[in-house]
Short mmCIF file of C-alpha atoms and ligand atoms in Angstrom, two decimals:
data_model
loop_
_atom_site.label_atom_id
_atom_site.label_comp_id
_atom_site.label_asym_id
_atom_site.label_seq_id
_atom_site.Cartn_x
_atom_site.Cartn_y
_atom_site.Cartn_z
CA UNK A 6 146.55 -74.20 -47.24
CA UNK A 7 147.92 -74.92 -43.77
CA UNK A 8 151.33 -77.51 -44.57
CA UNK A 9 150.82 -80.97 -42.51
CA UNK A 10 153.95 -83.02 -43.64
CA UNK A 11 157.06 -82.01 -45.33
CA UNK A 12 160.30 -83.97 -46.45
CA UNK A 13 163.41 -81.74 -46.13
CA UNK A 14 166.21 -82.56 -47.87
CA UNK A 15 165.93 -86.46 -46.40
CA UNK A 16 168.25 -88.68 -47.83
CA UNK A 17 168.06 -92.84 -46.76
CA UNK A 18 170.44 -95.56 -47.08
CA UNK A 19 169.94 -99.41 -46.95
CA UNK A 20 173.69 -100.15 -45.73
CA UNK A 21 175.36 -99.01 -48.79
CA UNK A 22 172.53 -98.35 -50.91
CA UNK A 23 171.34 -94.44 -51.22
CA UNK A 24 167.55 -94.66 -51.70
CA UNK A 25 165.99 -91.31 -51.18
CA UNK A 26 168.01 -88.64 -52.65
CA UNK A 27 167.59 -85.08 -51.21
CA UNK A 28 164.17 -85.12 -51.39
CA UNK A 29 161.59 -82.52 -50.37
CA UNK A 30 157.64 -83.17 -50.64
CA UNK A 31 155.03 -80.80 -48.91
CA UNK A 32 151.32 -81.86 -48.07
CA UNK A 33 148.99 -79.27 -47.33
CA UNK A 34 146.04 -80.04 -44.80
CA UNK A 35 142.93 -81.57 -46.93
CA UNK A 36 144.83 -82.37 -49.89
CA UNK A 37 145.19 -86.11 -51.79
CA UNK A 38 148.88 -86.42 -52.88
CA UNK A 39 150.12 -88.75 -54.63
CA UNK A 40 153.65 -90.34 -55.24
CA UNK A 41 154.29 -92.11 -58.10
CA UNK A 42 157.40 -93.41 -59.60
CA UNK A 43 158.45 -97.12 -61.43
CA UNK A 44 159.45 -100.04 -59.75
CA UNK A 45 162.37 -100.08 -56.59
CA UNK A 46 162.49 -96.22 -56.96
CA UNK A 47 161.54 -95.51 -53.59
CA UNK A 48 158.17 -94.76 -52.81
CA UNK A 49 157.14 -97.64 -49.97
CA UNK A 50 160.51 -96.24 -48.15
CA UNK A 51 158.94 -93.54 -48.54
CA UNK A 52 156.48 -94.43 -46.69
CA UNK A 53 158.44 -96.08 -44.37
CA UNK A 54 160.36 -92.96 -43.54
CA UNK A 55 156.84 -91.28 -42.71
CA UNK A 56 156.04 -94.00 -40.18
CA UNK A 57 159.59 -94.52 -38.25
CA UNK A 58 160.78 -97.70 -39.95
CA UNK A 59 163.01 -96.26 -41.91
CA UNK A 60 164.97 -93.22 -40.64
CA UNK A 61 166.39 -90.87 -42.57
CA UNK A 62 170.49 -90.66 -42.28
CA UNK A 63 170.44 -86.74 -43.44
CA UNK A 64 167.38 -84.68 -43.48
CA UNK A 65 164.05 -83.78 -41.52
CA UNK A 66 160.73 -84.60 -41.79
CA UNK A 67 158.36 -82.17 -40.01
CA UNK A 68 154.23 -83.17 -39.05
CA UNK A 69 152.92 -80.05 -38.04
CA UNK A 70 155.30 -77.92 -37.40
CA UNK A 71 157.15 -80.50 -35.39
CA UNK A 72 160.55 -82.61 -36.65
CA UNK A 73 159.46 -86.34 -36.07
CA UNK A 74 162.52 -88.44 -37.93
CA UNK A 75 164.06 -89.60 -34.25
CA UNK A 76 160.42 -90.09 -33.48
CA UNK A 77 159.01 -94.10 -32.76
CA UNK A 78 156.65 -95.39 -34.95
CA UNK A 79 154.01 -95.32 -32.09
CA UNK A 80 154.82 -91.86 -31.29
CA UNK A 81 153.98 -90.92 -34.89
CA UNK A 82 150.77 -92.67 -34.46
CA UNK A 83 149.60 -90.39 -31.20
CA UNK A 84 150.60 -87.57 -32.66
CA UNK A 85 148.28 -88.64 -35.92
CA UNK A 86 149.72 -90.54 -38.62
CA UNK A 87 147.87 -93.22 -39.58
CA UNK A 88 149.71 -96.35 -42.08
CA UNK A 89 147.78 -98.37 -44.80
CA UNK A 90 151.17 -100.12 -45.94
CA UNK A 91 152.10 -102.64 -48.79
CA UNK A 92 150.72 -106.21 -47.93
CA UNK A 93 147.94 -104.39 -45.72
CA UNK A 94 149.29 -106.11 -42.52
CA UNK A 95 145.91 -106.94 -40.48
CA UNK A 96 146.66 -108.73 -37.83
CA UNK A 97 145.86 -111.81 -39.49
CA UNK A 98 144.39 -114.25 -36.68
CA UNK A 99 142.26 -111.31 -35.01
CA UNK A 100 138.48 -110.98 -36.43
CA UNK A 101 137.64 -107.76 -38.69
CA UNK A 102 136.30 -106.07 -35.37
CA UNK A 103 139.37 -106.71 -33.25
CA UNK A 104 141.15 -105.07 -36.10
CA UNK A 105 139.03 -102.32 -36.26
CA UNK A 106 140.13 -102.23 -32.32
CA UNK A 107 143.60 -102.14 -32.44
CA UNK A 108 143.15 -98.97 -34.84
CA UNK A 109 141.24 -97.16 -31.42
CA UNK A 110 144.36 -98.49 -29.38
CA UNK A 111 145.94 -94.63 -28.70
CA UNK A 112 142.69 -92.99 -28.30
CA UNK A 113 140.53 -93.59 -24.77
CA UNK A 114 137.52 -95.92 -25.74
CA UNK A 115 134.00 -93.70 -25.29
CA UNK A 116 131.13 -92.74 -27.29
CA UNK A 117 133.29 -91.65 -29.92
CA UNK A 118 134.52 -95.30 -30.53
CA UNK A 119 130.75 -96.33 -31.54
CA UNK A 120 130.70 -93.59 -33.20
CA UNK A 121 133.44 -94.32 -35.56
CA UNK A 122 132.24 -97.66 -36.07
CA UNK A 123 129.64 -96.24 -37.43
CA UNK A 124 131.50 -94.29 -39.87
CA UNK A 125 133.58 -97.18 -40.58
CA UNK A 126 130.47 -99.24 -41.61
CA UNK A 127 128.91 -96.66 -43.60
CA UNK A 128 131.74 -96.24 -45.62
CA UNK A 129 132.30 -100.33 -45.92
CA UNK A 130 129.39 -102.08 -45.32
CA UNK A 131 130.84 -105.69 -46.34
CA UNK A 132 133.11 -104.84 -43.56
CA UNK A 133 129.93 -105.06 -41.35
CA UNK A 134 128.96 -108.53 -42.54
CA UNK A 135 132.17 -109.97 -41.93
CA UNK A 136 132.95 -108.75 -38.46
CA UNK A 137 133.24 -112.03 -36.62
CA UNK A 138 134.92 -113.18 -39.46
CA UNK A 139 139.17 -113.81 -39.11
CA UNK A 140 140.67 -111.16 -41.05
CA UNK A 141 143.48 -113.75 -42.44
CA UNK A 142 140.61 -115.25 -44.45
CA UNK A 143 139.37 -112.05 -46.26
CA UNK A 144 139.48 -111.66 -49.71
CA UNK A 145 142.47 -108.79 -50.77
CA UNK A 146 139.95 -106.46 -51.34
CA UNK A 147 138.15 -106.92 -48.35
CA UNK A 148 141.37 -106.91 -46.55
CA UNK A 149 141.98 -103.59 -47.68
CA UNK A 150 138.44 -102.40 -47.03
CA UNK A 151 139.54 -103.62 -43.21
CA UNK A 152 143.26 -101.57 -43.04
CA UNK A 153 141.67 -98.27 -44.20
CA UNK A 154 138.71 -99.05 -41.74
CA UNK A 155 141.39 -99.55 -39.21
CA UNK A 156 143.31 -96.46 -39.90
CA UNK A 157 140.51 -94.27 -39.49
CA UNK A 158 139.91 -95.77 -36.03
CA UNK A 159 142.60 -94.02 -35.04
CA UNK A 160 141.25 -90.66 -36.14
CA UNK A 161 144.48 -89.71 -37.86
CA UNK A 162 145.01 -86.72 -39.31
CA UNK A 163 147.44 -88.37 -42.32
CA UNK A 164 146.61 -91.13 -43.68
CA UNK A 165 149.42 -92.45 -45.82
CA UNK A 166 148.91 -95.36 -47.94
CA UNK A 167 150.60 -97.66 -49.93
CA UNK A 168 149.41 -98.70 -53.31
CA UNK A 169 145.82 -99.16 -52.47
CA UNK A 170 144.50 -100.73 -56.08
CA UNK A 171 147.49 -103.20 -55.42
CA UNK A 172 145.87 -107.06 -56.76
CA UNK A 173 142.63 -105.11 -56.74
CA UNK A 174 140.35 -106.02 -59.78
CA UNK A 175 138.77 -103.41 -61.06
CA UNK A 176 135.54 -103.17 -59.46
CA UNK A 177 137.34 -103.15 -55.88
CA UNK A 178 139.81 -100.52 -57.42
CA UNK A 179 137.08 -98.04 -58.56
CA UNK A 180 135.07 -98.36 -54.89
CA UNK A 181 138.32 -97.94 -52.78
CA UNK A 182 139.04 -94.92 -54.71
CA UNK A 183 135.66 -93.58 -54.33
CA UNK A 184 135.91 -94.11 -50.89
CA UNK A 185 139.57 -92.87 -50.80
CA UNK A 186 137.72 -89.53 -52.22
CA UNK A 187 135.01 -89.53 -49.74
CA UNK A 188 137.15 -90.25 -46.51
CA UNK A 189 139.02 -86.59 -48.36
CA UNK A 190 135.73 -84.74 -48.83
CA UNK A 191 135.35 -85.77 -44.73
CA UNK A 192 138.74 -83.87 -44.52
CA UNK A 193 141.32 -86.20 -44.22
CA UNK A 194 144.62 -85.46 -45.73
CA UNK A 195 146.00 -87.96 -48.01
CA UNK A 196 149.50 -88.74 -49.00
CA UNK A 197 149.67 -92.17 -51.73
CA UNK A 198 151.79 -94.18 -53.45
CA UNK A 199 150.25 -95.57 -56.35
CA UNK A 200 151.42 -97.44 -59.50
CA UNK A 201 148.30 -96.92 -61.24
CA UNK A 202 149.29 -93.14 -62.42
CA UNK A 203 145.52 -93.11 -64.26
CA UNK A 204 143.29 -93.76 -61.16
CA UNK A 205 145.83 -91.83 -59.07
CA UNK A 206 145.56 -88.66 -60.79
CA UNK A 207 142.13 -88.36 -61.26
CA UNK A 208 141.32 -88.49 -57.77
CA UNK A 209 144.97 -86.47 -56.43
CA UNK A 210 145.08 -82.81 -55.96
CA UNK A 211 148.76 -83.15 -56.54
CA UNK A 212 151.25 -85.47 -57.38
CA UNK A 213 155.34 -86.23 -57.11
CA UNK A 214 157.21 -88.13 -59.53
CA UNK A 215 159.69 -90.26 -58.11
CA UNK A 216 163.18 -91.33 -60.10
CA UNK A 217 165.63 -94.07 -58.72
CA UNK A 218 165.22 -92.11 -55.04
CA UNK A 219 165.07 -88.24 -56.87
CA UNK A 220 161.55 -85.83 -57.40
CA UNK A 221 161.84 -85.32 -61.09
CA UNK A 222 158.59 -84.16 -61.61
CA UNK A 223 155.83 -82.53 -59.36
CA UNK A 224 152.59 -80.44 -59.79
CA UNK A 225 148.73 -80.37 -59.93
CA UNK A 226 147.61 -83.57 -60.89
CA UNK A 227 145.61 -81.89 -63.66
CA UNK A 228 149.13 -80.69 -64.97
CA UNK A 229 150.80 -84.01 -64.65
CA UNK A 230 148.32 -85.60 -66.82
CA UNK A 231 148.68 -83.47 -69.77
CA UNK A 232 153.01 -83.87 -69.48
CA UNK A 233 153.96 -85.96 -72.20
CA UNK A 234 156.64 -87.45 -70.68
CA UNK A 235 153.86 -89.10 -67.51
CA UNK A 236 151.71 -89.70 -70.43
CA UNK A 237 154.29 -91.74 -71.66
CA UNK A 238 155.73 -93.22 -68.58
CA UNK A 239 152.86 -93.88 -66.83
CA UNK A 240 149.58 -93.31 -68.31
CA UNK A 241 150.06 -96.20 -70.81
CA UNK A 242 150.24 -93.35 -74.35
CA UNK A 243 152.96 -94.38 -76.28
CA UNK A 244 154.07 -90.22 -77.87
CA UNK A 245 152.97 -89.76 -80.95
CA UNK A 246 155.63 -87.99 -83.39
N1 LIG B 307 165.18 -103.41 -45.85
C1 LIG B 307 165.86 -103.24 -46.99
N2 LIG B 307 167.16 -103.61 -47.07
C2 LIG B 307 167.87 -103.43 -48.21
N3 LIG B 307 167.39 -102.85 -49.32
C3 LIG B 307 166.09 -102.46 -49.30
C4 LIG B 307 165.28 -102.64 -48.14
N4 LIG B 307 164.04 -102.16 -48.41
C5 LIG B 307 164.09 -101.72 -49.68
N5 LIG B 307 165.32 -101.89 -50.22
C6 LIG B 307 165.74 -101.52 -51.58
O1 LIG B 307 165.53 -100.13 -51.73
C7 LIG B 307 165.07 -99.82 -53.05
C8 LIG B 307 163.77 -99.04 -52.95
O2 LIG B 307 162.77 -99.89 -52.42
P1 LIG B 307 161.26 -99.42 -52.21
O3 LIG B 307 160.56 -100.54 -51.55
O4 LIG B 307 161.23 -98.10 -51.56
O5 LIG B 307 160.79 -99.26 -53.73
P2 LIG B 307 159.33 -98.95 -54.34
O6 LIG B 307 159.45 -97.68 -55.11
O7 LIG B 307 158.30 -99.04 -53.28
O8 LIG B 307 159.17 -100.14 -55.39
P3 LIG B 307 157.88 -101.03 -55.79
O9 LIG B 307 157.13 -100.23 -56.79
O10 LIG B 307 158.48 -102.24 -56.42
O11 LIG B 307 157.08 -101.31 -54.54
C9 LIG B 307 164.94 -101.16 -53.76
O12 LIG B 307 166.06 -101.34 -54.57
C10 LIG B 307 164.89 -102.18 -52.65
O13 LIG B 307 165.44 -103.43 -53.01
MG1 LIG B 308 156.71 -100.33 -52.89
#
């Protein structure tokens, strides 16, 4: 499988405070990865680091073949990264379909714009009711339904996400996933932070385990479930002795 986006060696500081510890990820073309890992570890500046707002202070990260870290965010956008971040950030006065806009923004508006409407309501279709509606005044799961509507206006080839089930009830956690799974089947690559290690690995081809800033752990999500020690962590299974 053809590699999309790889962490080499990146290490990231807040001032004096090392996050990201020589870490290395790889995401092959079509898969769902996930990143998981306990609170203030470092998975969002993870994300961050993917997207330009955080850059690394040693290390590279590559998309495609190509070393983005002194990249601008919007740079990293044309060339195909698309963000679903914490706190969804819509653009909170605009209506669902200027949203669904500003995700076309890099790409010339033509037929294919319609076209990925289209897509966008098939996969959503309370996002179609509600497009005159301002986004501010969505529910959070509708919100969400709106930023990974958005991202795929952009016809990414990444889409990296963080915490999607995040104040979610259940219902609204089980559909994103599906959909999550079904923009995948499309093709889309996948890279996701999630705290809910159950729903992430049963729809992840792989997963990375994330320590105060350090991979302790990575492999096939089928793998990762049966370790005791993510069983124990993260899957809610207290060991039994
Ligand atoms: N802009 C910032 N300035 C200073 N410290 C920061 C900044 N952003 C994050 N941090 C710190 O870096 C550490 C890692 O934060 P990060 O947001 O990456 O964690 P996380 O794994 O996403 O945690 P959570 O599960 O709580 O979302 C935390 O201790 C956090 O306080
Ligand atoms: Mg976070």
């Amino acid at each position: 499988m053809p590699e999309l986006l790889r962490f080499q060696d990146v290490n990231t500081h807040y001032g004096d405070l090392h996050v990201l510890k020589d870490v290395n990820y790889t995401i092959g073309q079509g898969e769902i990865v996930s990143l998981l890992g306990g609170n203030a570890c470092g998975k969002s500046t993870t994300m961050k680091t993917i997207m330009g707002v955080v850059r690394p202070t040693t290390g590279s990260v590559i998309f495609d073949g190509v070393a983005i870290e002194t990249m601008s965010t919007a740079e990293r956008v044309k060339r195909g990264i698309a963000p679903v971040l914490e706190a969804r950030r819509l653009f909170p006065r605009m209506t669902v379909y200027e949203n669904l806009e500003m995700g076309a923004y890099t790409r010339k508006r033509g037929p294919d714009f319609n076209q990925d409407l289209e897509r966008v309501y098939s996969l959503f279709p309370r996002v179609k009711e509600r497009l005159n509606q301002v986004s501010g005044t969505l529910s959070g799961g509708e919100q969400q339904m709106v930023a990974i509507g958005r991202a795929l206006m952009a016809r990414p080839r990444l889409i990296c996400m963080d915490e999607p089930s995040m104040g979610l009830s259940p219902l609204f956690v089980e559909q994103v996933f599906e959909i999550i799974q079904e923009i995948n089947r499309q093709g889309m690559t996948i890279f996701m932070v999630e705290q809910n290690a159950n729903m992430a690995l049963s729809i992840a081809h792989r997963a990375y385990v994330l320590q105060t800033g350090k991979v302790v752990l990575s492999g096939s999500a089928a793998e990762l479930r049966r370790d005791p020690s993510i069983r124990e962590a993260y899957l809610g299974e207290l060991q039994v002795t």
